[in-house]
Tab-separated table of C-alpha atoms in Angstrom:
chain	number	residue	atom	x	y	z
A	1	MET	CA	22.016	121.093	76.456
A	2	LYS	CA	22.753	117.963	75.363
A	3	LYS	CA	25.674	117.376	73.178
A	4	THR	CA	25.278	115.275	70.199
A	5	VAL	CA	27.774	113.192	67.411
A	6	HIS	CA	27.002	113.709	63.686
A	7	PRO	CA	25.827	110.546	62.190
A	8	LEU	CA	28.655	110.480	59.779
A	9	LEU	CA	31.372	111.105	62.446
A	10	LEU	CA	29.384	108.009	64.607
A	11	ARG	CA	29.674	105.066	61.879
A	12	ALA	CA	33.352	106.331	61.031
A	13	LEU	CA	34.559	106.325	64.885
A	14	PRO	CA	34.883	102.102	64.730
A	15	LEU	CA	37.626	102.616	61.546
A	16	ILE	CA	39.446	105.624	63.439
A	17	ALA	CA	39.570	103.400	66.601
A	18	GLY	CA	40.526	100.509	64.935
A	19	VAL	CA	43.390	101.985	63.139
A	20	LEU	CA	44.689	103.837	66.114
A	21	THR	CA	44.479	101.006	68.114
A	22	ALA	CA	46.357	99.309	65.277
A	23	LEU	CA	49.392	101.546	64.088
A	24	SER	CA	49.222	103.212	67.715
A	25	LEU	CA	50.121	99.867	69.711
A	26	TYR	CA	52.734	98.777	67.800
A	27	ALA	CA	54.618	101.538	67.830
A	28	GLN	CA	57.880	101.799	69.334
A	29	GLY	CA	56.354	103.609	72.623
A	30	GLY	CA	58.217	104.950	76.147
A	31	SER	CA	61.931	104.032	76.638
A	32	ALA	CA	63.349	100.944	75.487
A	33	TYR	CA	64.002	99.885	78.792
A	34	GLU	CA	59.755	100.407	79.871
A	35	ASP	CA	59.266	98.509	76.731
A	36	PHE	CA	61.146	95.669	77.223
A	37	THR	CA	59.544	95.295	81.061
A	38	SER	CA	56.538	95.446	79.714
A	39	ASN	CA	56.294	91.417	78.597
A	40	PRO	CA	58.244	88.714	80.307
A	41	ARG	CA	59.217	86.572	77.586
A	42	ASN	CA	60.953	90.713	75.574
A	43	PHE	CA	64.463	88.922	76.863
A	44	GLY	CA	64.546	86.926	74.481
A	45	GLY	CA	65.133	89.546	71.538
A	46	ILE	CA	66.267	87.820	68.383
A	47	CYS	CA	64.952	84.487	69.941
A	48	ARG	CA	61.712	85.500	71.435
A	49	VAL	CA	59.050	83.036	70.800
A	50	TYR	CA	55.892	84.393	68.460
A	51	GLU	CA	52.842	85.299	70.204
A	52	ALA	CA	49.314	85.890	67.944
A	53	PRO	CA	49.242	90.004	68.668
A	54	THR	CA	46.062	91.411	70.782
A	55	GLU	CA	45.543	94.340	68.801
A	56	ALA	CA	42.242	95.057	66.224
A	57	LEU	CA	42.610	95.382	63.078
A	58	ALA	CA	40.901	97.975	61.055
A	59	PRO	CA	38.038	97.021	59.619
A	60	ILE	CA	38.288	96.408	55.578
A	61	PRO	CA	37.034	99.678	53.391
A	62	LYS	CA	33.224	98.895	52.594
A	63	GLY	CA	32.968	97.712	48.987
A	64	PHE	CA	36.412	96.102	49.189
A	65	LYS	CA	37.000	91.945	50.099
A	66	PRO	CA	40.348	90.110	50.130
A	67	PHE	CA	41.378	87.892	47.784
A	68	TYR	CA	45.497	87.682	47.829
A	69	ILE	CA	47.723	87.271	50.878
A	70	SER	CA	51.976	87.542	50.491
A	71	MET	CA	53.833	86.409	53.237
A	72	TYR	CA	57.415	86.386	54.313
A	73	SER	CA	58.246	84.482	57.603
A	74	ARG	CA	61.662	83.749	59.876
A	75	HIS	CA	61.223	80.439	60.167
A	76	GLY	CA	60.221	79.328	63.840
A	77	SER	CA	61.541	78.695	67.007
A	78	ARG	CA	64.524	76.446	66.914
A	79	TYR	CA	68.061	75.196	68.801
A	80	LEU	CA	70.617	77.790	69.290
A	81	HIS	CA	72.593	77.348	66.032
A	82	ARG	CA	76.539	76.303	67.012
A	83	GLU	CA	77.833	74.555	69.820
A	84	ASP	CA	79.912	76.960	71.363
A	85	TYR	CA	76.860	78.912	72.990
A	86	TYR	CA	76.632	75.897	75.372
A	87	SER	CA	80.715	75.149	75.213
A	88	ASP	CA	81.515	78.088	76.866
A	89	PRO	CA	79.350	78.794	79.599
A	90	PHE	CA	79.723	75.124	80.473
A	91	ASN	CA	83.349	75.220	80.551
A	92	ALA	CA	83.988	77.662	82.524
A	93	LEU	CA	81.616	76.833	85.228
A	94	ASN	CA	82.922	73.267	85.019
A	95	ARG	CA	86.098	74.218	85.481
A	96	ALA	CA	84.815	76.289	88.495
A	97	ALA	CA	83.477	73.017	89.780
A	98	LYS	CA	86.545	70.900	89.444
A	99	ASP	CA	88.198	73.706	91.623
A	100	GLY	CA	84.770	73.852	94.096
A	101	LYS	CA	84.493	77.772	94.031
A	102	LEU	CA	80.957	77.701	92.545
A	103	THR	CA	77.922	78.642	94.951
A	104	PRO	CA	75.062	76.622	95.340
A	105	LEU	CA	73.227	78.765	92.334
A	106	GLY	CA	76.275	78.352	90.160
A	107	GLU	CA	76.505	74.731	90.734
A	108	SER	CA	72.218	74.747	89.480
A	109	VAL	CA	73.215	76.709	86.624
A	110	LEU	CA	76.020	74.569	85.916
A	111	GLU	CA	73.201	71.017	86.033
A	112	ARG	CA	71.224	73.382	83.462
A	113	VAL	CA	73.690	74.380	81.149
A	114	ARG	CA	74.901	70.198	81.130
A	115	TRP	CA	71.670	69.020	80.292
A	116	MET	CA	70.651	71.604	77.719
A	117	TRP	CA	73.825	71.083	75.734
A	118	ASP	CA	73.364	67.027	75.846
A	119	GLU	CA	70.051	67.827	74.769
A	120	ALA	CA	71.283	69.748	72.023
A	121	ARG	CA	73.622	67.819	71.053
A	122	GLY	CA	73.265	67.014	67.260
A	123	ARG	CA	71.019	69.130	66.910
A	124	TYR	CA	72.521	72.210	66.115
A	125	GLY	CA	70.072	75.533	65.173
A	126	ASP	CA	67.139	72.700	64.341
A	127	TYR	CA	63.478	73.218	64.581
A	128	SER	CA	61.602	72.994	67.984
A	129	PRO	CA	58.060	71.675	68.952
A	130	VAL	CA	57.212	75.630	69.292
A	131	ALA	CA	57.875	76.383	65.955
A	132	THR	CA	55.340	73.996	65.105
A	133	GLU	CA	52.302	76.066	67.101
A	134	GLU	CA	53.828	79.389	65.735
A	135	HIS	CA	53.339	78.653	62.118
A	136	ARG	CA	50.582	77.136	62.793
A	137	GLY	CA	48.884	80.312	64.114
A	138	ILE	CA	49.675	82.503	61.877
A	139	VAL	CA	48.192	80.755	59.502
A	140	GLU	CA	45.334	79.571	61.868
A	141	ARG	CA	44.392	83.602	62.108
A	142	MET	CA	45.471	84.153	58.478
A	143	TRP	CA	41.796	82.124	57.547
A	144	ARG	CA	40.239	83.802	60.618
A	145	HIS	CA	40.482	86.917	58.990
A	146	TYR	CA	40.526	86.958	55.536
A	147	PRO	CA	37.994	83.512	55.370
A	148	ALA	CA	37.447	84.707	51.750
A	149	ILE	CA	41.118	83.875	50.177
A	150	PHE	CA	40.838	80.426	50.965
A	151	LYS	CA	37.432	78.865	50.963
A	152	GLY	CA	36.560	77.775	48.018
A	153	LYS	CA	37.052	74.102	45.447
A	154	LYS	CA	39.738	76.015	43.442
A	155	VAL	CA	42.021	77.687	46.292
A	156	ASN	CA	45.997	77.606	45.258
A	157	VAL	CA	48.614	78.551	47.216
A	158	PHE	CA	52.545	77.943	46.285
A	159	ALA	CA	55.043	78.324	49.399
A	160	ARG	CA	58.559	78.436	48.991
A	161	ALA	CA	61.359	77.999	51.420
A	162	THR	CA	65.009	77.686	51.729
A	163	GLY	CA	66.742	74.505	51.882
A	164	VAL	CA	67.504	74.661	55.742
A	165	PRO	CA	65.974	71.947	57.324
A	166	ARG	CA	64.084	74.296	59.922
A	167	VAL	CA	62.950	76.653	57.306
A	168	ILE	CA	61.291	73.189	55.577
A	169	LEU	CA	59.311	72.247	58.840
A	170	SER	CA	57.977	75.810	59.075
A	171	MET	CA	56.126	75.767	55.824
A	172	ALA	CA	54.893	72.241	56.563
A	173	ALA	CA	53.936	73.429	59.801
A	174	GLY	CA	51.721	76.485	58.118
A	175	THR	CA	50.490	75.144	54.899
A	176	GLU	CA	49.504	71.694	56.588
A	177	ARG	CA	47.116	73.633	58.405
A	178	LEU	CA	45.953	75.516	56.140
A	179	LYS	CA	45.115	71.920	54.262
A	180	GLU	CA	43.139	70.898	58.076
A	181	LEU	CA	40.926	73.742	57.172
A	182	ASN	CA	40.240	73.379	53.719
A	183	PRO	CA	40.908	70.007	52.248
A	184	LYS	CA	40.213	71.028	48.936
A	185	ILE	CA	43.371	74.074	48.892
A	186	HIS	CA	45.789	72.869	46.260
A	187	VAL	CA	49.716	73.497	48.148
A	188	LEU	CA	52.512	73.405	46.102
A	189	ARG	CA	55.272	73.464	48.103
A	190	GLU	CA	59.215	73.874	47.398
A	191	ALA	CA	62.433	73.750	49.328
A	192	SER	CA	65.444	74.575	47.299
A	193	ASN	CA	68.709	77.124	47.728
A	194	ALA	CA	67.963	78.047	44.067
A	195	HIS	CA	65.352	80.316	45.448
A	196	ARG	CA	67.767	83.559	45.862
A	197	GLU	CA	64.785	85.908	46.312
A	198	LEU	CA	64.263	84.482	49.913
A	199	MET	CA	67.705	84.633	51.369
A	200	ASN	CA	70.070	87.054	48.454
A	201	GLU	CA	73.622	86.341	50.100
A	202	PHE	CA	75.221	89.606	50.990
A	203	PRO	CA	79.061	90.518	53.194
A	204	VAL	CA	77.963	91.184	56.517
A	205	LEU	CA	80.629	94.201	57.410
A	206	GLY	CA	82.275	95.091	60.660
A	207	ARG	CA	82.264	92.441	62.642
A	208	GLU	CA	85.785	93.471	63.817
A	209	LYS	CA	84.540	96.507	64.957
A	210	ILE	CA	81.066	95.588	66.194
A	211	TYR	CA	81.293	92.908	68.642
A	212	PRO	CA	84.462	95.348	70.555
A	213	GLN	CA	81.281	98.068	70.710
A	214	CYS	CA	79.023	95.457	72.086
A	215	GLU	CA	81.529	94.094	74.993
A	216	GLU	CA	82.413	97.355	75.887
A	217	MET	CA	78.400	97.957	75.920
A	218	ILE	CA	78.501	94.941	78.201
A	219	ALA	CA	81.627	95.746	80.281
A	220	ARG	CA	80.095	99.143	80.997
A	221	LYS	CA	76.903	98.820	82.251
A	222	LEU	CA	76.464	94.855	83.101
A	223	ASP	CA	76.066	93.934	86.754
A	224	TRP	CA	79.307	91.731	86.899
A	225	ASP	CA	80.009	92.114	90.708
A	226	GLY	CA	76.491	91.076	91.590
A	227	ILE	CA	76.994	88.004	88.393
A	228	LYS	CA	80.120	87.144	89.500
A	229	GLU	CA	79.205	86.988	93.350
A	230	ARG	CA	76.058	84.792	93.166
A	231	LEU	CA	78.183	82.165	90.754
A	232	PHE	CA	81.124	81.686	92.382
A	233	THR	CA	82.655	82.036	95.620
A	234	ASP	CA	86.153	84.036	94.982
A	235	LYS	CA	86.119	86.842	93.074
A	236	THR	CA	89.967	87.143	92.586
A	237	TYR	CA	89.574	83.678	90.775
A	238	ALA	CA	86.590	84.677	88.827
A	239	ASP	CA	88.269	87.916	87.590
A	240	ALA	CA	90.796	85.427	86.136
A	241	ILE	CA	88.649	83.249	84.620
A	242	PRO	CA	89.549	83.587	80.901
A	243	GLY	CA	87.224	84.570	78.518
A	244	LEU	CA	84.382	84.938	80.872
A	245	ASP	CA	82.856	87.713	79.499
A	246	TYR	CA	81.754	85.507	76.436
A	247	ALA	CA	80.573	82.887	78.494
A	248	ILE	CA	78.460	84.818	80.332
A	249	TRP	CA	77.337	86.775	77.697
A	250	ARG	CA	76.105	82.820	75.828
A	251	LEU	CA	74.567	81.721	79.010
A	252	TYR	CA	72.538	84.939	78.200
A	253	MET	CA	71.742	83.122	74.668
A	254	MET	CA	71.019	80.249	76.323
A	255	ASP	CA	68.573	81.711	78.959
A	256	THR	CA	66.528	83.264	75.796
A	257	ASN	CA	66.707	79.531	74.190
A	258	THR	CA	64.607	78.463	76.615
A	259	LEU	CA	61.881	80.179	75.794
A	260	ASN	CA	62.379	78.467	72.051
A	261	LEU	CA	62.237	74.868	73.504
A	262	GLY	CA	59.783	75.205	75.534
A	263	TYR	CA	61.367	74.347	78.581
A	264	ASP	CA	59.603	74.578	82.513
A	265	PHE	CA	63.040	76.655	83.922
A	266	ASP	CA	65.466	79.487	82.651
A	267	PHE	CA	68.252	81.716	84.185
A	268	GLY	CA	65.919	84.025	85.647
A	269	ASP	CA	67.497	83.446	89.041
A	270	LEU	CA	70.957	84.196	88.102
A	271	PHE	CA	70.380	87.106	85.467
A	272	THR	CA	68.301	90.406	87.111
A	273	THR	CA	65.960	92.159	84.923
A	274	GLU	CA	68.622	94.592	84.537
A	275	ASP	CA	71.173	92.395	83.774
A	276	ARG	CA	69.218	90.873	80.703
A	277	TYR	CA	67.863	94.166	79.404
A	278	VAL	CA	71.632	95.423	79.187
A	279	LEU	CA	72.681	91.879	77.429
A	280	TRP	CA	69.842	92.216	75.319
A	281	GLU	CA	70.764	95.406	74.471
A	282	ALA	CA	74.237	94.918	73.031
A	283	THR	CA	72.820	91.886	71.290
A	284	ASN	CA	70.236	94.196	69.414
A	285	TYR	CA	72.664	96.608	68.387
A	286	LEU	CA	74.729	93.494	67.008
A	287	MET	CA	71.812	92.637	65.231
A	288	TYR	CA	71.182	96.277	64.067
A	289	ALA	CA	74.389	96.622	62.437
A	290	SER	CA	74.957	93.490	60.956
A	291	GLY	CA	71.478	93.792	59.298
A	292	SER	CA	69.912	96.924	58.993
A	293	ALA	CA	70.708	100.766	58.251
A	294	SER	CA	74.024	101.119	59.925
A	295	PRO	CA	76.552	103.099	58.453
A	296	TYR	CA	78.279	99.269	58.227
A	297	ASN	CA	75.768	97.335	56.153
A	298	LEU	CA	73.310	99.417	54.855
A	299	TYR	CA	75.427	99.309	51.297
A	300	THR	CA	75.400	95.833	52.002
A	301	SER	CA	72.610	94.304	53.901
A	302	VAL	CA	69.574	96.425	52.971
A	303	PRO	CA	69.947	96.661	48.814
A	304	SER	CA	69.743	92.837	49.177
A	305	ALA	CA	66.330	92.871	49.786
A	306	TRP	CA	65.592	94.062	46.603
A	307	MET	CA	64.927	90.356	45.349
A	308	LEU	CA	62.466	89.968	47.435
A	309	VAL	CA	60.520	93.078	46.982
A	310	ASP	CA	60.878	92.318	43.326
A	311	ASP	CA	59.616	88.734	43.603
A	312	ILE	CA	56.950	89.785	46.114
A	313	ARG	CA	55.560	92.749	43.139
A	314	ARG	CA	55.993	90.692	40.581
A	315	CYS	CA	53.473	87.672	42.117
A	316	ALA	CA	51.095	90.202	43.101
A	317	GLU	CA	50.544	91.201	39.249
A	318	ARG	CA	49.782	88.469	38.807
A	319	ALA	CA	47.457	87.478	41.234
A	320	VAL	CA	46.376	91.266	40.382
A	321	GLY	CA	45.529	89.775	36.904
A	322	ALA	CA	48.017	92.553	35.451
A	323	GLY	CA	51.403	91.411	35.409
A	324	GLU	CA	53.707	88.624	33.310
A	325	PRO	CA	54.026	84.540	34.617
A	326	VAL	CA	56.615	84.186	36.851
A	327	SER	CA	59.116	81.532	37.150
A	328	ARG	CA	56.845	79.668	39.470
A	329	SER	CA	53.940	79.371	36.495
A	330	LYS	CA	55.968	76.567	35.008
A	331	VAL	CA	55.398	74.707	37.792
A	332	HIS	CA	52.056	76.045	39.578
A	333	PRO	CA	49.084	73.321	39.389
A	334	GLY	CA	46.901	75.106	37.412
A	335	GLY	CA	49.185	76.992	35.117
A	336	ASN	CA	48.285	80.335	35.123
A	337	GLN	CA	45.562	80.225	37.354
A	338	PRO	CA	44.410	82.649	40.246
A	339	VAL	CA	46.836	81.603	43.747
A	340	ALA	CA	45.493	82.285	46.484
A	341	ALA	CA	49.039	82.908	48.455
A	342	ASP	CA	52.250	82.789	48.586
A	343	LEU	CA	53.926	82.039	51.192
A	344	ARG	CA	57.846	82.332	51.501
A	345	TYR	CA	60.228	80.884	54.426
A	346	GLY	CA	63.645	82.216	55.103
A	347	HIS	CA	65.895	83.778	57.649
A	348	ASP	CA	66.254	86.771	60.501
A	349	MET	CA	68.607	89.510	58.845
A	350	TYR	CA	66.654	88.115	55.015
A	351	LEU	CA	63.080	90.031	57.103
A	352	ILE	CA	65.560	92.678	58.652
A	353	ALA	CA	66.736	93.389	55.174
A	354	LEU	CA	63.083	93.857	53.856
A	355	VAL	CA	61.637	95.294	56.743
A	356	THR	CA	64.475	98.123	56.809
A	357	LEU	CA	63.931	98.626	52.781
A	358	LEU	CA	60.404	98.990	52.555
A	359	GLY	CA	61.162	101.933	55.842
A	360	ILE	CA	59.047	100.435	58.348
A	361	TYR	CA	61.747	100.310	60.832
A	362	ALA	CA	64.610	101.977	58.910
A	363	PRO	CA	67.006	104.079	61.559
A	364	TYR	CA	70.528	105.643	60.792
A	365	GLU	CA	72.374	105.413	63.787
A	366	THR	CA	75.836	105.573	64.467
A	367	ASP	CA	75.832	105.498	68.223
A	368	PRO	CA	75.287	102.548	69.917
A	369	ASP	CA	73.812	103.350	72.807
A	370	ALA	CA	70.931	105.165	71.552
A	371	VAL	CA	69.501	102.564	68.970
A	372	ALA	CA	67.834	100.248	71.486
A	373	ASP	CA	65.174	103.444	71.579
A	374	GLN	CA	65.128	103.163	67.818
A	375	TRP	CA	65.366	99.548	66.585
A	376	ARG	CA	64.170	96.512	68.783
A	377	ASP	CA	64.988	93.158	67.214
A	378	TRP	CA	61.722	91.199	69.112
A	379	ARG	CA	59.904	93.432	67.508
A	380	ILE	CA	61.046	92.726	64.051
A	381	ALA	CA	62.176	89.800	63.623
A	382	PRO	CA	61.377	87.366	66.577
A	383	MET	CA	60.981	83.696	66.087
A	384	ALA	CA	58.279	83.357	62.899
A	385	GLY	CA	58.577	86.719	62.207
A	386	ASN	CA	56.623	87.757	59.415
A	387	ILE	CA	55.518	90.378	56.754
A	388	GLN	CA	51.882	90.372	55.429
A	389	LEU	CA	50.854	91.768	52.554
A	390	VAL	CA	46.795	91.685	52.236
A	391	PHE	CA	45.117	92.416	49.156
A	392	PHE	CA	41.534	93.755	48.976
A	393	ARG	CA	39.600	93.898	45.636
A	394	GLU	CA	36.277	95.991	45.088
A	395	LYS	CA	33.025	93.846	44.934
A	396	LYS	CA	30.701	93.089	42.505
A	397	ARG	CA	27.172	95.482	43.498
A	398	LEU	CA	23.808	94.484	42.048
A	399	PHE	CA	23.350	95.466	38.232
A	400	ARG	CA	27.228	96.367	38.216
A	401	LYS	CA	30.807	94.871	37.509
A	402	ALA	CA	33.296	94.928	40.402
A	403	GLY	CA	35.175	98.026	40.366
A	404	LYS	CA	38.897	98.154	39.377
A	405	GLU	CA	40.634	99.722	42.622
A	406	VAL	CA	42.343	97.426	44.247
A	407	LEU	CA	43.741	98.306	47.794
A	408	VAL	CA	46.479	96.822	50.051
A	409	LYS	CA	47.764	96.490	53.921
A	410	PHE	CA	50.818	95.361	55.317
A	411	LEU	CA	51.442	93.667	58.518
A	412	LEU	CA	54.378	92.874	60.704
A	413	ASN	CA	54.278	89.864	62.885
A	414	GLU	CA	50.109	90.343	62.096
A	415	ARG	CA	50.308	94.141	63.105
A	416	GLU	CA	49.177	96.416	60.651
A	417	VAL	CA	52.240	99.326	59.546
A	418	THR	CA	52.990	101.915	57.424
A	419	LEU	CA	55.723	102.178	54.892
A	420	GLY	CA	58.583	104.609	55.309
A	421	ARG	CA	61.787	105.951	53.779
A	422	CYS	CA	64.575	103.763	53.752
A	423	PRO	CA	68.265	105.750	54.517
A	424	LYS	CA	70.177	105.061	50.847
A	425	GLU	CA	73.605	106.490	50.949
A	426	VAL	CA	75.553	108.848	53.769
A	427	LYS	CA	77.769	111.503	51.983
A	428	ASP	CA	79.598	114.565	53.276
A	429	GLY	CA	77.358	113.889	56.461
A	430	GLU	CA	74.501	114.315	54.670
A	431	ILE	CA	71.980	111.141	54.668
A	432	SER	CA	69.692	110.869	51.412
A	433	TYR	CA	66.571	107.946	50.485
A	434	TYR	CA	65.060	105.339	48.716
A	435	THR	CA	62.268	107.026	47.145
A	436	ALA	CA	59.194	107.986	48.997
A	437	PRO	CA	56.348	104.990	49.356
A	438	PRO	CA	53.092	106.359	48.458
A	439	GLU	CA	50.162	107.640	51.131
A	440	PRO	CA	47.892	105.668	52.593
A	441	LYS	CA	43.866	106.163	50.829
A	442	ASN	CA	42.510	104.842	54.448
A	443	GLY	CA	44.022	103.862	57.760
A	444	PRO	CA	46.676	101.589	56.497
A	445	TYR	CA	45.346	100.694	53.451
A	446	TYR	CA	47.148	101.849	50.375
A	447	ARG	CA	46.501	101.666	45.857
A	448	TRP	CA	48.270	98.737	45.125
A	449	GLY	CA	48.769	100.158	41.583
A	450	GLU	CA	51.023	103.471	43.361
A	451	VAL	CA	52.671	100.688	45.473
A	452	ARG	CA	53.012	98.284	42.960
A	453	ASP	CA	55.689	101.554	41.123
A	454	TRP	CA	56.894	102.205	44.361
A	455	LEU	CA	58.356	98.979	44.577
A	456	GLU	CA	59.276	98.332	40.990
A	457	ALA	CA	60.968	101.456	41.319
A	458	LEU	CA	62.123	100.600	44.968
A	459	SER	CA	63.749	97.571	43.791
A	460	ALA	CA	65.317	98.825	41.191
A	461	GLU	CA	67.585	101.406	43.367
A	462	ALA	CA	68.135	99.014	45.300
A	463	GLU	CA	69.841	96.369	42.758
A	464	GLU	CA	71.783	99.704	41.811
A	465	MET	CA	73.470	99.762	44.875
A	466	THR	CA	74.016	96.317	44.967
A	467	ARG	CA	76.220	96.644	41.960
A	468	ILE	CA	77.598	100.154	42.814
A	469	TYR	CA	78.871	98.415	45.694
A	470	ALA	CA	79.494	95.221	44.719
A	471	ASN	CA	83.895	94.968	46.169
A	472	ILE	CA	82.716	96.511	49.412
A	473	ALA	CA	83.743	93.565	51.050
A	474	ASP	CA	87.157	93.648	49.771
A	475	GLY	CA	87.845	96.627	51.419
A	476	ALA	CA	86.543	99.128	47.902
A	477	TYR	CA	85.750	102.042	49.905
A	478	THR	CA	85.185	105.296	48.101
A	479	GLU	CA	83.173	107.653	50.582
A	480	GLU	CA	84.619	108.790	53.920
A	481	SER	CA	81.033	108.208	55.941
A	482	LEU	CA	82.337	104.591	55.503
A	483	PRO	CA	84.186	102.586	58.613
A	484	LYS	CA	87.406	102.538	57.164
A	485	GLY	CA	89.092	98.897	56.920
A	486	THR	CA	85.893	96.904	58.118
A	487	LYS	CA	86.437	93.138	56.945
A	488	GLY	CA	83.970	91.433	55.274
A	489	VAL	CA	82.350	87.913	56.359
A	490	ARG	CA	79.684	86.104	54.295
A	491	TYR	CA	76.580	86.245	56.831
A	492	SER	CA	75.657	82.618	58.571
A	493	LEU	CA	71.759	82.066	58.371
A	494	GLN	CA	70.410	82.527	61.664
C-alpha cells in the first residue's frame, strides 16, 4: 500500500530541514581532530581566514519580514601584531645557518621567514587586503539574505569602530560595499576608543600559569624529533638551541598568517597535520583560558561583555520603537529616524567574551587537554568573526494593521545558533549560572520581548560581577575555586 504524508507535514518539512541543517552543521560534532582536519584552513585557529557559510538558513516565518540587523564583528585579516613572532624563528634558524647546521628544507624555511619578516616590517598588526574581501562579503550576504532592510530611499546605518587602524579599515570595507549596493544608504561612521562598549578593557589573569600549561602540552605531544630532523643536520646541536620551543611555536603562527596575507606558500612541508594540530591545540587553550569561561578569567573577561550586551539591547529597542534614545541619536543623521543596521567593529577577545556570556559556547573546563573537544577558536572568533542579530516584524495584511510581535535570531559567523547559559561563579566545586535565556519560538527564532528582558537581566548581572571582582587583578582572591597567586595584565588587542 502506498504511504502518504500529511499536507501540513509536507509544508513544514522545508522549515524543519533548514533549521536542522543550520543548527547542526555548525555544532562541534565529532572529535576536535576530526573537525580540525575537515578543512585545510582550520589550522589557522584564531588567525583563520573567514569563509562564507555553505549552510542553508531557516526560512523566515510566514507573515514576517526583516527590518533591522545588529552586528559585532572582529576586524579582518592582518599581519602578526608583534615583531618577536618573526624575530624569534629567524634568529634561531639564522644562527644555525651560520653554523652550517640547516638541512636544505631548513634553509628554505629560513628564506621564507626572512621574506615574511622583511615584508612585515613597519606593518605589525596592520590590515591585510584579504580583510577587505572578508568584510565586503559579510555585508553583501546581509544584503542578499535580508534585502528589505537595506532597500529604499531613507535607510540609515550607524557603524562604529575602535580607534585601531585595522578595525577602522574593516568598517570602511563593509560600509563601502553597502553604499555600492544602495548609493542612497546614509552611513554614519565613527571610530574612537571612547566607544568602551566595543572594547571594555579587562584584566587577563593567569598568564604566568597558562603559558607553562601550553608549553607542557606542546612538549608532551609535539613530534619534536621529527621537526628537528627536518630543520637541522645535527640533533645534538638543535637540542642546545635556547628558546627553540618558543621559536617553533611562533613559526607556527607565521604559518597560520600566510593565509591572512594571501601568500602562495606556507610551512606545510615542515609541519605535518599532526604537528599543526598540537600547536593549534595549545594556542586554542591559550585563547580559551585567557578569554572565555575558564577558571582563570571567568570573573574578568566574560562579564566585561556587559556593556556590549547592554548596547545591543538599547539600540535594538530604539530600532523596534520602544526604547529610550541612545547616545548615537545626538550624532546620527536624522536624529531619531529609524536605523536599519548597527554595525560594530572590534577585536577577538571581546567577541569571545560576548559569545561566552550569551551561552553560545561557554564550557567551564579545568583540564587543558579537554578544552579542544568543547571549544574551538576558529568557530568562534576567526578573522572577521561576527555575531549578528536579525529582527523580523509582522507584515501588514489586507484590511489589517501590522501585528506587534517582533522575532529575532542570532547568527555566529553567519550561521544560526541557539542561546545557552553561561557559568557565573564556582563555589565549593559547584557552578552557578547567569540567568537562563528564553526558549526559541520557532527554530532559531526568539520572541524579541523575551530576549530583550533576558539581555537586560544578563547585562545587569554581568556588570555586578565586574564590581564584585573589580580588584581581582591585584590578587584579591576570596574564593577557593580561583587559582591562587595569579597575576593580572591588561589585555593586548589582537
